[in-house]
């Protein structure tokens, strides 16, 4: 039995990029947009209109004629023009009907911000299955549910309810945790770290890590990809995407749910089954994915690898003006499988000058 190829993949290398309409949409509908202070619907709409992305935004709310001073529409069908991206921020019980409206109007992509699906139990899982069935019949691609949204600084798109817009950079960050993204964005301001894309994939009803890696592998703004992962999603697709991408762009992952206690927490968070950590570790190595244990290591590694060519081996030359730091650096290198490079005499002579 063969695994179906994700439609994101450009098998024939024809230059088609199906997810361009997700990251660079021309018309965006926010279903559940509202004026209510502190609400997700208000924050999301405000982020979209505060960061010009070259497109039009349609608030969809049948109970309000205007939202944030913008004409609101009764439904997606009432929006003028073909909607590329629908962002859904309504209660979970209403999402199937909203997704059906998207399918009827031939919307290409939807981001489901709403929570209350498989992470809450059998009832939510059945609701998620219903949404999935409707979307598949209409070839609608979905990010989420239970996610923060996506941000694409290179296009100006902030389709999220994050509290800030990061600066442009070369690192793409994909995370199953929305809270992890908000923390990283706060940290990035003080560290002056920029991003090519920030993607919250939530429960991965449809698009998962592999979908995004396939797309980002050919994104000219992205030089490295970092992941916060609780579950791998479609393992075969992930390994295929990672193996292809890691030939030209480093993929660095921090994996949550390694212990039994953390795995239970992950299940209640995104409804994820984390899988055997030893098996995942072997799979990462086989696919060329670099694994780290802390968030600081995650971004420091991405920063280093985005600024120099990928090394051909494990040899590293350590240049220092004091003995102690050099000894500590050598210990760290050796303990992580590296080797100190043996420099030729003429190189040492040149450096001594």
CSV table of C-alpha atoms in Angstrom, one decimal:
chain,number,residue,atom,x,y,z
A,1,UNK,CA,0.0,0.0,0.0
A,2,UNK,CA,1.5,3.3,-1.0
A,3,UNK,CA,1.2,6.5,1.0
A,4,UNK,CA,-0.6,9.3,-1.0
A,5,UNK,CA,1.7,12.2,-1.9
A,6,UNK,CA,0.8,15.4,-0.2
A,7,UNK,CA,-0.5,17.9,-2.8
A,8,UNK,CA,2.0,20.4,-1.4
A,9,UNK,CA,4.8,18.4,-3.2
A,10,UNK,CA,5.8,19.6,-6.6
A,11,UNK,CA,6.7,16.2,-8.0
A,12,UNK,CA,7.5,17.3,-11.5
A,13,UNK,CA,9.4,20.4,-10.4
A,14,UNK,CA,7.1,22.6,-12.5
A,15,UNK,CA,7.4,25.5,-10.1
A,16,UNK,CA,3.9,25.2,-8.9
A,17,UNK,CA,3.6,26.1,-5.2
A,18,UNK,CA,0.1,25.2,-3.9
A,19,UNK,CA,0.6,26.8,-0.5
A,20,UNK,CA,1.4,30.2,-2.0
A,21,UNK,CA,-2.3,31.0,-1.5
A,22,UNK,CA,-1.9,30.2,2.2
A,23,UNK,CA,1.3,32.3,2.8
A,24,UNK,CA,0.6,35.0,0.2
A,25,UNK,CA,-3.2,35.2,-0.1
A,26,UNK,CA,-5.0,37.9,-2.1
A,27,UNK,CA,-8.3,37.6,-0.2
A,28,UNK,CA,-8.7,36.6,3.4
A,29,UNK,CA,-12.0,36.0,5.3
A,30,UNK,CA,-12.0,36.1,9.1
A,31,UNK,CA,-15.0,34.0,10.2
A,32,UNK,CA,-15.9,35.1,13.8
A,33,UNK,CA,-14.3,38.6,13.6
A,34,UNK,CA,-15.6,40.8,16.3
A,35,UNK,CA,-15.1,44.2,18.0
A,36,UNK,CA,-15.0,42.6,21.5
A,37,UNK,CA,-11.9,43.7,23.4
A,38,UNK,CA,-9.6,40.9,24.4
A,39,UNK,CA,-11.2,38.4,21.9
A,40,UNK,CA,-9.2,36.3,19.5
A,41,UNK,CA,-11.5,37.4,16.6
A,42,UNK,CA,-10.6,41.1,17.2
A,43,UNK,CA,-6.9,40.5,17.7
A,44,UNK,CA,-6.6,38.4,14.6
A,45,UNK,CA,-8.5,40.9,12.4
A,46,UNK,CA,-6.4,43.8,13.8
A,47,UNK,CA,-3.2,41.9,13.1
A,48,UNK,CA,-4.2,41.4,9.5
A,49,UNK,CA,-5.2,45.0,8.8
A,50,UNK,CA,-2.2,46.4,10.7
A,51,UNK,CA,0.4,44.6,8.6
A,52,UNK,CA,-0.2,45.1,4.9
A,53,UNK,CA,0.2,41.9,3.0
A,54,UNK,CA,-1.0,43.1,-0.4
A,55,UNK,CA,-4.5,41.6,-0.1
A,56,UNK,CA,-8.1,42.3,1.1
A,57,UNK,CA,-9.6,41.3,4.4
A,58,UNK,CA,-13.3,40.4,4.8
A,59,UNK,CA,-14.7,40.2,8.4
A,60,UNK,CA,-17.5,37.6,8.5
A,61,UNK,CA,-20.0,38.0,11.3
A,62,UNK,CA,-23.8,37.7,10.6
A,63,UNK,CA,-24.6,39.7,13.8
A,64,UNK,CA,-22.5,42.8,13.0
A,65,UNK,CA,-22.7,45.3,10.1
A,66,UNK,CA,-19.1,46.5,10.7
A,67,UNK,CA,-16.1,45.2,12.6
A,68,UNK,CA,-13.3,47.6,13.5
A,69,UNK,CA,-14.8,50.0,11.0
A,70,UNK,CA,-14.7,47.5,8.2
A,71,UNK,CA,-17.8,46.3,6.4
A,72,UNK,CA,-18.7,42.8,7.6
A,73,UNK,CA,-20.4,40.1,5.6
A,74,UNK,CA,-23.0,37.6,6.6
A,75,UNK,CA,-21.1,34.6,5.3
A,76,UNK,CA,-18.2,33.6,3.1
A,77,UNK,CA,-20.6,33.3,0.1
A,78,UNK,CA,-21.4,37.0,0.6
A,79,UNK,CA,-17.8,38.1,0.3
A,80,UNK,CA,-16.9,39.6,-3.1
A,81,UNK,CA,-14.3,37.8,-5.1
A,82,UNK,CA,-12.7,34.4,-4.6
A,83,UNK,CA,-11.5,33.9,-1.0
A,84,UNK,CA,-8.0,32.3,-0.9
A,85,UNK,CA,-7.8,31.8,2.9
A,86,UNK,CA,-10.5,31.5,5.6
A,87,UNK,CA,-9.5,31.9,9.2
A,88,UNK,CA,-12.0,30.3,11.6
A,89,UNK,CA,-12.4,31.6,15.2
A,90,UNK,CA,-15.9,30.4,16.0
A,91,UNK,CA,-16.8,27.7,18.6
A,92,UNK,CA,-15.8,24.2,17.7
A,93,UNK,CA,-19.5,23.1,17.3
A,94,UNK,CA,-19.9,25.6,14.4
A,95,UNK,CA,-16.7,24.7,12.6
A,96,UNK,CA,-18.1,21.9,10.4
A,97,UNK,CA,-20.7,24.2,8.9
A,98,UNK,CA,-18.1,26.9,8.3
A,99,UNK,CA,-15.9,24.4,6.6
A,100,UNK,CA,-18.8,23.3,4.4
A,101,UNK,CA,-19.3,26.9,3.4
A,102,UNK,CA,-15.6,27.1,2.5
A,103,UNK,CA,-15.9,24.0,0.3
A,104,UNK,CA,-19.0,25.3,-1.4
A,105,UNK,CA,-17.2,28.6,-2.2
A,106,UNK,CA,-14.1,26.7,-3.4
A,107,UNK,CA,-11.8,28.3,-0.8
A,108,UNK,CA,-8.3,26.8,-1.1
A,109,UNK,CA,-7.1,27.1,2.5
A,110,UNK,CA,-8.5,27.4,6.1
A,111,UNK,CA,-6.8,28.1,9.4
A,112,UNK,CA,-8.9,26.7,12.3
A,113,UNK,CA,-7.9,28.7,15.4
A,114,UNK,CA,-10.7,27.2,17.4
A,115,UNK,CA,-10.0,24.5,20.1
A,116,UNK,CA,-12.3,21.8,21.4
A,117,UNK,CA,-11.5,18.9,19.1
A,118,UNK,CA,-9.6,15.7,19.7
A,119,UNK,CA,-7.6,17.2,22.6
A,120,UNK,CA,-10.9,17.2,24.7
A,121,UNK,CA,-11.9,13.6,24.2
A,122,UNK,CA,-14.1,11.3,22.0
A,123,UNK,CA,-16.8,14.0,21.3
A,124,UNK,CA,-14.2,16.4,20.0
A,125,UNK,CA,-12.4,13.7,18.0
A,126,UNK,CA,-15.7,12.9,16.3
A,127,UNK,CA,-16.1,16.6,15.5
A,128,UNK,CA,-12.6,16.8,14.0
A,129,UNK,CA,-13.3,13.7,11.9
A,130,UNK,CA,-16.4,15.4,10.5
A,131,UNK,CA,-14.4,18.5,9.6
A,132,UNK,CA,-11.8,16.4,7.9
A,133,UNK,CA,-14.3,14.5,5.8
A,134,UNK,CA,-15.9,17.7,4.6
A,135,UNK,CA,-12.5,19.3,3.7
A,136,UNK,CA,-11.2,16.3,1.8
A,137,UNK,CA,-14.3,16.3,-0.4
A,138,UNK,CA,-13.6,19.8,-1.5
A,139,UNK,CA,-9.8,19.7,-1.6
A,140,UNK,CA,-9.6,22.3,1.1
A,141,UNK,CA,-6.3,22.4,3.0
A,142,UNK,CA,-6.4,23.0,6.7
A,143,UNK,CA,-4.0,24.3,9.3
A,144,UNK,CA,-5.0,23.5,12.8
A,145,UNK,CA,-7.3,23.2,14.7
A,146,UNK,CA,-6.3,24.5,18.1
A,147,UNK,CA,-3.5,26.7,16.7
A,148,UNK,CA,-2.2,30.3,16.9
A,149,UNK,CA,-2.2,30.8,13.1
A,150,UNK,CA,0.6,31.7,10.7
A,151,UNK,CA,2.9,34.6,10.2
A,152,UNK,CA,4.9,35.3,7.1
A,153,UNK,CA,7.1,38.4,7.6
A,154,UNK,CA,8.4,38.3,4.0
A,155,UNK,CA,4.9,38.8,2.6
A,156,UNK,CA,3.7,40.9,5.5
A,157,UNK,CA,1.0,38.4,6.5
A,158,UNK,CA,0.1,38.1,10.2
A,159,UNK,CA,-2.8,35.6,10.2
A,160,UNK,CA,-2.5,34.9,13.9
A,161,UNK,CA,-3.5,36.3,17.3
A,162,UNK,CA,0.1,36.7,18.4
A,163,UNK,CA,0.9,40.0,20.2
A,164,UNK,CA,3.6,41.1,17.8
A,165,UNK,CA,4.9,40.9,14.2
A,166,UNK,CA,8.5,39.6,14.1
A,167,UNK,CA,11.1,41.1,11.9
A,168,UNK,CA,12.2,39.5,8.6
A,169,UNK,CA,14.8,36.8,8.9
A,170,UNK,CA,16.0,33.5,7.4
A,171,UNK,CA,14.7,31.0,10.1
A,172,UNK,CA,11.3,29.3,9.7
A,173,UNK,CA,9.7,28.1,13.0
A,174,UNK,CA,7.1,25.4,13.0
A,175,UNK,CA,5.4,24.5,16.3
A,176,UNK,CA,2.6,22.4,17.7
A,177,UNK,CA,2.4,24.8,20.7
A,178,UNK,CA,1.0,28.3,20.2
A,179,UNK,CA,2.3,29.3,23.6
A,180,UNK,CA,5.8,28.3,22.6
A,181,UNK,CA,5.5,30.6,19.6
A,182,UNK,CA,4.4,33.6,21.7
A,183,UNK,CA,7.3,33.0,24.1
A,184,UNK,CA,9.8,32.7,21.2
A,185,UNK,CA,8.5,35.9,19.5
A,186,UNK,CA,8.9,37.8,22.8
A,187,UNK,CA,12.5,36.4,23.0
A,188,UNK,CA,13.2,37.3,19.4
A,189,UNK,CA,12.6,41.0,20.0
A,190,UNK,CA,15.4,41.3,22.6
A,191,UNK,CA,17.7,39.0,20.6
A,192,UNK,CA,17.0,40.7,17.3
A,193,UNK,CA,16.2,37.4,15.7
A,194,UNK,CA,14.1,37.4,12.5
A,195,UNK,CA,11.9,34.8,10.8
A,196,UNK,CA,11.0,33.9,7.3
A,197,UNK,CA,7.8,32.2,8.6
A,198,UNK,CA,6.2,31.3,11.9
A,199,UNK,CA,3.7,28.5,11.7
A,200,UNK,CA,1.5,27.1,14.4
A,201,UNK,CA,0.1,23.7,13.2
A,202,UNK,CA,-1.8,22.7,16.3
A,203,UNK,CA,-3.5,19.3,16.1
A,204,UNK,CA,-2.5,18.7,12.5
A,205,UNK,CA,-5.9,17.6,11.2
A,206,UNK,CA,-4.6,17.9,7.6
A,207,UNK,CA,-1.3,19.8,7.1
A,208,UNK,CA,1.5,18.7,9.3
A,209,UNK,CA,5.3,19.1,9.6
A,210,UNK,CA,5.9,17.4,6.3
A,211,UNK,CA,3.6,19.7,4.4
A,212,UNK,CA,5.3,22.8,5.7
A,213,UNK,CA,8.9,21.4,5.3
A,214,UNK,CA,8.1,20.5,1.6
A,215,UNK,CA,7.0,24.1,1.0
A,216,UNK,CA,9.8,25.8,3.0
A,217,UNK,CA,12.5,23.6,1.3
A,218,UNK,CA,11.9,25.7,-1.9
A,219,UNK,CA,11.3,29.0,-0.1
A,220,UNK,CA,14.1,31.4,-1.0
A,221,UNK,CA,13.7,33.4,2.2
A,222,UNK,CA,14.2,30.4,4.4
A,223,UNK,CA,17.8,29.2,5.2
A,224,UNK,CA,17.0,26.9,8.2
A,225,UNK,CA,14.0,25.3,9.8
A,226,UNK,CA,13.4,24.8,13.5
A,227,UNK,CA,10.6,22.6,14.9
A,228,UNK,CA,8.9,22.3,18.3
A,229,UNK,CA,7.3,18.8,18.0
A,230,UNK,CA,5.1,16.7,20.2
A,231,UNK,CA,4.1,14.1,17.6
A,232,UNK,CA,5.6,13.5,14.2
A,233,UNK,CA,2.3,13.2,12.2
A,234,UNK,CA,2.6,11.1,9.0
A,235,UNK,CA,6.0,9.6,9.7
A,236,UNK,CA,6.7,8.4,6.2
A,237,UNK,CA,5.9,11.8,4.7
A,238,UNK,CA,7.9,13.6,7.4
A,239,UNK,CA,11.0,11.5,6.8
A,240,UNK,CA,10.7,12.0,3.0
A,241,UNK,CA,10.4,15.8,3.4
A,242,UNK,CA,13.2,16.0,6.0
A,243,UNK,CA,15.6,13.9,4.0
A,244,UNK,CA,15.1,16.0,0.8
A,245,UNK,CA,15.2,19.4,2.6
A,246,UNK,CA,18.2,18.6,4.9
A,247,UNK,CA,20.4,18.3,1.9
A,248,UNK,CA,20.3,22.0,1.4
A,249,UNK,CA,18.7,23.5,4.6
A,250,UNK,CA,19.3,22.4,8.2
A,251,UNK,CA,16.3,21.1,10.1
A,252,UNK,CA,16.6,21.4,13.9
A,253,UNK,CA,14.0,19.9,16.3
A,254,UNK,CA,13.2,20.0,20.0
A,255,UNK,CA,10.9,17.1,20.8
A,256,UNK,CA,8.4,17.3,23.7
A,257,UNK,CA,6.8,14.2,25.3
A,258,UNK,CA,10.0,12.2,25.7
A,259,UNK,CA,9.0,10.9,29.2
A,260,UNK,CA,5.8,9.1,30.1
A,261,UNK,CA,4.6,12.0,32.1
A,262,UNK,CA,5.3,14.5,29.3
A,263,UNK,CA,3.6,12.3,26.8
A,264,UNK,CA,0.4,12.4,28.8
A,265,UNK,CA,0.7,16.2,29.0
A,266,UNK,CA,1.1,16.3,25.2
A,267,UNK,CA,-2.0,14.1,24.7
A,268,UNK,CA,-4.1,16.6,26.7
A,269,UNK,CA,-2.5,19.6,25.0
A,270,UNK,CA,-2.9,18.7,21.3
A,271,UNK,CA,-4.4,15.2,21.4
A,272,UNK,CA,-1.0,13.9,20.2
A,273,UNK,CA,0.3,10.4,20.5
A,274,UNK,CA,4.0,11.0,20.9
A,275,UNK,CA,5.5,7.5,20.0
A,276,UNK,CA,8.7,5.8,21.0
A,277,UNK,CA,11.4,8.4,21.7
A,278,UNK,CA,14.2,5.9,20.7
A,279,UNK,CA,12.6,5.2,17.4
A,280,UNK,CA,12.1,8.9,16.7
A,281,UNK,CA,15.7,9.6,17.5
A,282,UNK,CA,16.9,7.0,15.0
A,283,UNK,CA,14.5,8.3,12.4
A,284,UNK,CA,15.8,11.9,12.9
A,285,UNK,CA,19.4,10.8,12.4
A,286,UNK,CA,18.5,8.8,9.3
A,287,UNK,CA,16.7,11.8,7.8
A,288,UNK,CA,19.4,14.3,8.6
A,289,UNK,CA,17.4,16.1,11.3
A,290,UNK,CA,19.4,17.7,14.1
A,291,UNK,CA,18.0,17.2,17.6
A,292,UNK,CA,18.6,19.5,20.6
A,293,UNK,CA,17.4,19.5,24.2
A,294,UNK,CA,16.7,23.2,24.9
A,295,UNK,CA,15.1,26.2,23.1
A,296,UNK,CA,18.3,28.3,23.3
A,297,UNK,CA,20.2,25.5,21.5
A,298,UNK,CA,17.5,25.3,18.9
A,299,UNK,CA,17.8,28.9,17.8
A,300,UNK,CA,21.6,29.3,18.4
A,301,UNK,CA,22.1,26.3,16.1
A,302,UNK,CA,19.7,27.7,13.5
A,303,UNK,CA,21.5,31.1,13.6
A,304,UNK,CA,25.0,29.5,13.1
A,305,UNK,CA,23.9,27.2,10.3
A,306,UNK,CA,22.1,30.0,8.5
A,307,UNK,CA,25.3,32.1,8.3
A,308,UNK,CA,27.7,29.6,6.9
A,309,UNK,CA,27.9,26.7,4.5
A,310,UNK,CA,26.9,23.3,5.8
A,311,UNK,CA,30.0,21.5,7.1
A,312,UNK,CA,31.1,18.4,5.2
A,313,UNK,CA,32.1,16.5,8.4
A,314,UNK,CA,32.5,16.6,12.2
A,315,UNK,CA,35.9,18.4,12.4
A,316,UNK,CA,36.0,21.8,14.0
A,317,UNK,CA,38.9,24.2,14.5
A,318,UNK,CA,38.8,26.1,17.8
A,319,UNK,CA,40.4,29.6,17.8
A,320,UNK,CA,41.0,31.1,21.2
A,321,UNK,CA,43.1,33.7,23.0
A,322,UNK,CA,43.1,31.8,26.3
A,323,UNK,CA,43.7,28.2,27.3
A,324,UNK,CA,40.8,27.6,29.7
A,325,UNK,CA,38.0,28.4,27.2
A,326,UNK,CA,39.7,26.3,24.6
A,327,UNK,CA,39.8,23.3,26.9
A,328,UNK,CA,36.1,23.6,27.7
A,329,UNK,CA,35.2,24.1,24.0
A,330,UNK,CA,37.2,20.9,23.2
A,331,UNK,CA,35.4,19.0,25.9
A,332,UNK,CA,32.0,20.1,24.6
A,333,UNK,CA,33.0,19.3,21.0
A,334,UNK,CA,34.2,15.8,21.9
A,335,UNK,CA,31.1,15.0,24.1
A,336,UNK,CA,28.8,15.7,21.1
A,337,UNK,CA,30.6,13.6,18.6
A,338,UNK,CA,32.8,16.2,17.1
A,339,UNK,CA,36.6,16.1,16.5
A,340,UNK,CA,39.2,18.8,16.7
A,341,UNK,CA,40.6,19.6,13.3
A,342,UNK,CA,44.4,19.0,12.7
A,343,UNK,CA,45.7,22.2,11.1
A,344,UNK,CA,48.6,22.1,8.7
A,345,UNK,CA,51.8,23.8,9.9
A,346,UNK,CA,51.5,26.6,7.4
A,347,UNK,CA,48.0,27.3,8.7
A,348,UNK,CA,49.2,27.5,12.3
A,349,UNK,CA,52.1,29.7,11.2
A,350,UNK,CA,49.7,32.1,9.4
A,351,UNK,CA,47.4,32.2,12.4
A,352,UNK,CA,50.3,32.9,14.8
A,353,UNK,CA,51.1,36.1,12.8
